[in-house]
Coordinates of C-alpha atoms in Angstrom, one line a residue:
M219 CA -13.3 1.7 -16.1
D220 CA -13.2 4.7 -18.5
K221 CA -10.4 7.2 -17.9
C222 CA -9.6 6.9 -14.2
I223 CA -10.7 5.1 -11.1
V224 CA -9.9 5.2 -7.4
L225 CA -9.7 2.2 -5.1
G226 CA -8.9 2.0 -1.4
P227 CA -7.8 1.0 0.9
I228 CA -6.4 -2.1 -0.9
K229 CA -5.5 -4.9 1.6
A230 CA -4.8 -7.8 -0.8
A231 CA -3.6 -8.4 -4.3
F232 CA -6.2 -8.6 -7.0
E233 CA -6.1 -9.5 -10.7
Y234 CA -7.0 -7.1 -13.6
I235 CA -6.9 -7.3 -17.4
L236 CA -5.7 -4.7 -19.8
S237 CA -7.0 -4.9 -23.4
P238 CA -4.5 -4.9 -26.3
G239 CA -2.9 -1.5 -26.7
A240 CA -4.1 -0.2 -23.3
Q241 CA -1.9 1.6 -20.8
I242 CA -2.2 2.0 -17.1
L243 CA -0.5 4.5 -14.7
V244 CA -1.0 3.8 -11.0
A245 CA -0.5 6.4 -8.3
N246 CA -0.3 5.1 -4.8
F247 CA -1.4 7.4 -1.9
K248 CA 1.3 7.1 0.8
D249 CA 0.4 7.4 4.5
D250 CA -2.3 10.0 5.0
A251 CA -2.1 11.5 1.5
F252 CA -5.4 9.9 0.5
Y253 CA -7.2 11.6 3.4
R254 CA -5.4 14.9 2.8
F255 CA -6.5 14.8 -0.9
F256 CA -10.1 13.6 -0.6
G257 CA -10.8 14.8 2.9
K258 CA -12.3 11.4 3.8
P259 CA -10.7 8.0 4.7
F260 CA -12.8 5.8 2.4
L261 CA -14.9 6.2 -0.8
S262 CA -18.1 4.4 -1.6
D263 CA -17.7 1.7 1.0
H264 CA -14.4 0.4 -0.5
L265 CA -16.0 0.0 -4.0
P266 CA -14.3 1.3 -7.1
M267 CA -15.6 4.7 -8.3
N268 CA -14.9 7.6 -10.6
P269 CA -12.8 10.0 -8.4
D270 CA -14.5 13.0 -10.0
E271 CA -17.6 12.0 -8.0
A272 CA -15.7 12.7 -4.8
M273 CA -14.4 16.1 -5.8
A274 CA -16.1 19.4 -6.4
D275 CA -15.1 19.5 -10.1
N276 CA -14.0 17.1 -12.8
C277 CA -10.4 17.5 -12.0
F278 CA -9.4 13.9 -12.7
T279 CA -10.9 14.0 -16.2
Y280 CA -8.9 17.1 -16.8
L281 CA -5.8 15.4 -15.4
W282 CA -6.3 12.4 -17.7
H283 CA -6.3 14.7 -20.7
Q284 CA -3.1 16.3 -19.5
L285 CA -1.4 13.0 -18.9
N286 CA -2.5 11.7 -22.3
K287 CA -0.5 14.4 -24.0
T288 CA 2.9 12.7 -23.2
T289 CA 4.3 9.2 -23.3
I290 CA 7.2 10.0 -21.0
V291 CA 6.5 8.5 -17.6
T292 CA 8.6 11.0 -15.7
D293 CA 6.7 13.8 -17.3
K294 CA 3.4 12.1 -16.3
V295 CA 4.6 11.8 -12.7
N296 CA 5.6 15.4 -12.5
C297 CA 2.3 16.4 -14.0
I298 CA 0.5 14.4 -11.2
L299 CA 2.6 16.0 -8.5
D300 CA 1.9 19.5 -9.8
F301 CA -1.7 18.7 -10.1
C302 CA -2.1 17.5 -6.5
R303 CA -0.4 20.3 -4.7
P304 CA -3.3 22.8 -4.6
Y305 CA -5.7 20.1 -3.3
L306 CA -3.5 18.7 -0.5
K307 CA -4.5 19.8 3.0
L308 CA -1.8 20.4 5.7
Q309 CA -0.8 17.3 7.6
N310 CA -2.2 16.9 11.2
N311 CA 0.7 17.1 13.7
T312 CA -0.3 13.8 15.5
V313 CA -0.6 12.0 12.2
A314 CA 2.8 13.3 11.2
L315 CA 4.3 11.6 14.3
L316 CA 2.6 8.3 13.3
A317 CA 3.7 8.6 9.7
N318 CA 7.3 9.2 10.7
F319 CA 7.5 6.7 13.5
K320 CA 10.5 4.4 12.9
A321 CA 11.2 2.6 16.2
D322 CA 10.3 -1.0 15.3
V323 CA 10.6 -2.3 18.9
L324 CA 8.1 0.2 20.3
N325 CA 4.3 0.4 19.9
P326 CA 3.6 3.4 17.7
I327 CA 0.1 3.9 19.2
K328 CA 1.3 3.9 22.8
S329 CA 4.4 6.0 22.0
V330 CA 2.5 8.7 20.1
A331 CA -0.2 8.7 22.8
D332 CA 2.4 9.3 25.5
T333 CA 4.1 12.1 23.4
T334 CA 0.9 14.0 22.7
G335 CA -0.9 13.3 26.0
Q336 CA -3.8 11.6 24.3
S337 CA -5.5 8.3 25.0
E338 CA -4.4 5.2 23.0
R339 CA -7.9 4.7 21.8
N340 CA -8.0 8.2 20.3
I341 CA -4.7 7.6 18.5
Q342 CA -6.0 4.2 17.2
L343 CA -9.0 6.0 15.8
M344 CA -6.9 8.7 14.2
H345 CA -4.6 6.1 12.6
K346 CA -7.6 4.3 11.1
K347 CA -9.2 7.5 9.9
Y348 CA -6.2 9.2 8.3
F349 CA -4.4 6.1 7.0
G350 CA -7.3 3.8 6.2
Y351 CA -5.5 1.0 8.1
S352 CA -5.1 0.2 11.8
A353 CA -1.6 0.2 13.2
K354 CA -2.0 -3.6 13.6
E355 CA -2.8 -4.0 9.9
V356 CA 0.2 -1.9 8.9
N357 CA 2.5 -4.0 11.2
R358 CA 1.2 -7.2 9.7
Y359 CA 1.8 -5.9 6.1
Q360 CA 5.4 -4.8 7.0
R361 CA 6.1 -8.2 8.6
F362 CA 4.9 -9.9 5.4
I363 CA 7.0 -7.6 3.2
K364 CA 10.1 -8.4 5.3
A365 CA 9.4 -12.1 4.8
V366 CA 9.1 -11.7 1.1
G367 CA 12.4 -9.7 1.0
L368 CA 14.2 -12.5 2.9
V369 CA 12.8 -15.1 0.5
Q370 CA 14.0 -13.1 -2.5
Q371 CA 17.4 -12.6 -1.0
A372 CA 17.8 -16.4 -0.5
L373 CA 16.7 -17.0 -4.1
L374 CA 19.1 -14.4 -5.5
S375 CA 22.0 -15.9 -3.5
Q376 CA 20.9 -19.4 -4.6
H377 CA 20.8 -20.5 -0.9
A378 CA 18.2 -22.9 0.4
I379 CA 15.3 -21.1 2.1
D380 CA 15.2 -21.6 5.8
W381 CA 11.5 -21.1 6.5
F382 CA 12.0 -21.4 10.3
E383 CA 14.6 -18.7 10.2
I384 CA 12.3 -16.4 8.3
I385 CA 9.5 -17.2 10.8
D386 CA 11.7 -16.3 13.7
E387 CA 13.2 -13.2 12.2
C388 CA 9.9 -11.7 11.1
G389 CA 8.1 -12.5 14.3
Y390 CA 5.6 -15.1 13.2
Y391 CA 4.2 -17.5 15.7
D392 CA 4.5 -20.5 13.5
Q393 CA 4.6 -21.7 9.9
S394 CA 0.8 -21.7 9.6
Q395 CA 0.7 -17.9 10.4
L396 CA 3.3 -17.3 7.7
I397 CA 1.3 -19.3 5.2
H398 CA -1.9 -17.5 6.1
D399 CA -0.3 -14.1 5.5
F400 CA 1.0 -15.2 2.0
K401 CA -2.5 -16.3 1.1
H402 CA -4.1 -13.2 2.5
F403 CA -1.9 -10.7 0.7
I404 CA -1.0 -12.4 -2.6
N405 CA -3.3 -15.5 -2.7
L406 CA -0.3 -17.8 -2.9
T407 CA 1.3 -20.2 -0.5
P408 CA 5.0 -19.5 0.3
K409 CA 6.1 -22.5 -1.9
S410 CA 3.9 -21.3 -4.8
F411 CA 5.4 -17.8 -4.4
V412 CA 9.0 -19.3 -4.6
K413 CA 8.1 -21.2 -7.8
F414 CA 6.6 -18.1 -9.3
Q415 CA 9.8 -16.1 -8.5
Q416 CA 11.9 -18.9 -10.0
D417 CA 9.8 -19.0 -13.2
I418 CA 10.2 -15.3 -13.6
C419 CA 14.0 -15.5 -13.2
Q420 CA 14.3 -18.4 -15.6
A421 CA 12.2 -16.6 -18.2
S422 CA 14.2 -13.4 -18.0
A423 CA 17.5 -15.3 -18.3
E424 CA 16.5 -17.0 -21.6

């Protein structure tokens, strides 16, 4: 890449290399912000591309020059937020309901469909269009993040990890499904992830 690049939606971890002396600042688009900014759910069939090609002007090149003037991260973040405001479109009312849906025990698609009087299929399509993910994919990711959090809590408290308790609490069918999600999202088995976390903790303690 040269100055900036846009990727999305990202559904698994990937490796990248920074050359000596290089810096990287990553801005994640939350919920439907990507759609509200670019006006489309995907760019270039998921392939990396220069974001200026998706806009009417070279606004990202301009932003890069502005960010390059300061080394203070908080100033860079504020610069990005100020830069984005004129481009962001208003949030769709139905999408706002999906983005703010917090009831874990309820199906967000069905609940929002009932609230808005729309079909579940229409809500599913809107979810995919505006967020870049289906509701099922989001639920799978949140389940995985919960499992990771439980593993990290056990490591911090120096307790033995009860994998079957994690499987039950996170709603996995069995151990193989848990392993599959770890491999899918971070390309590591649960045991490899634990070793990786332990190596980091040992290195930081030395």
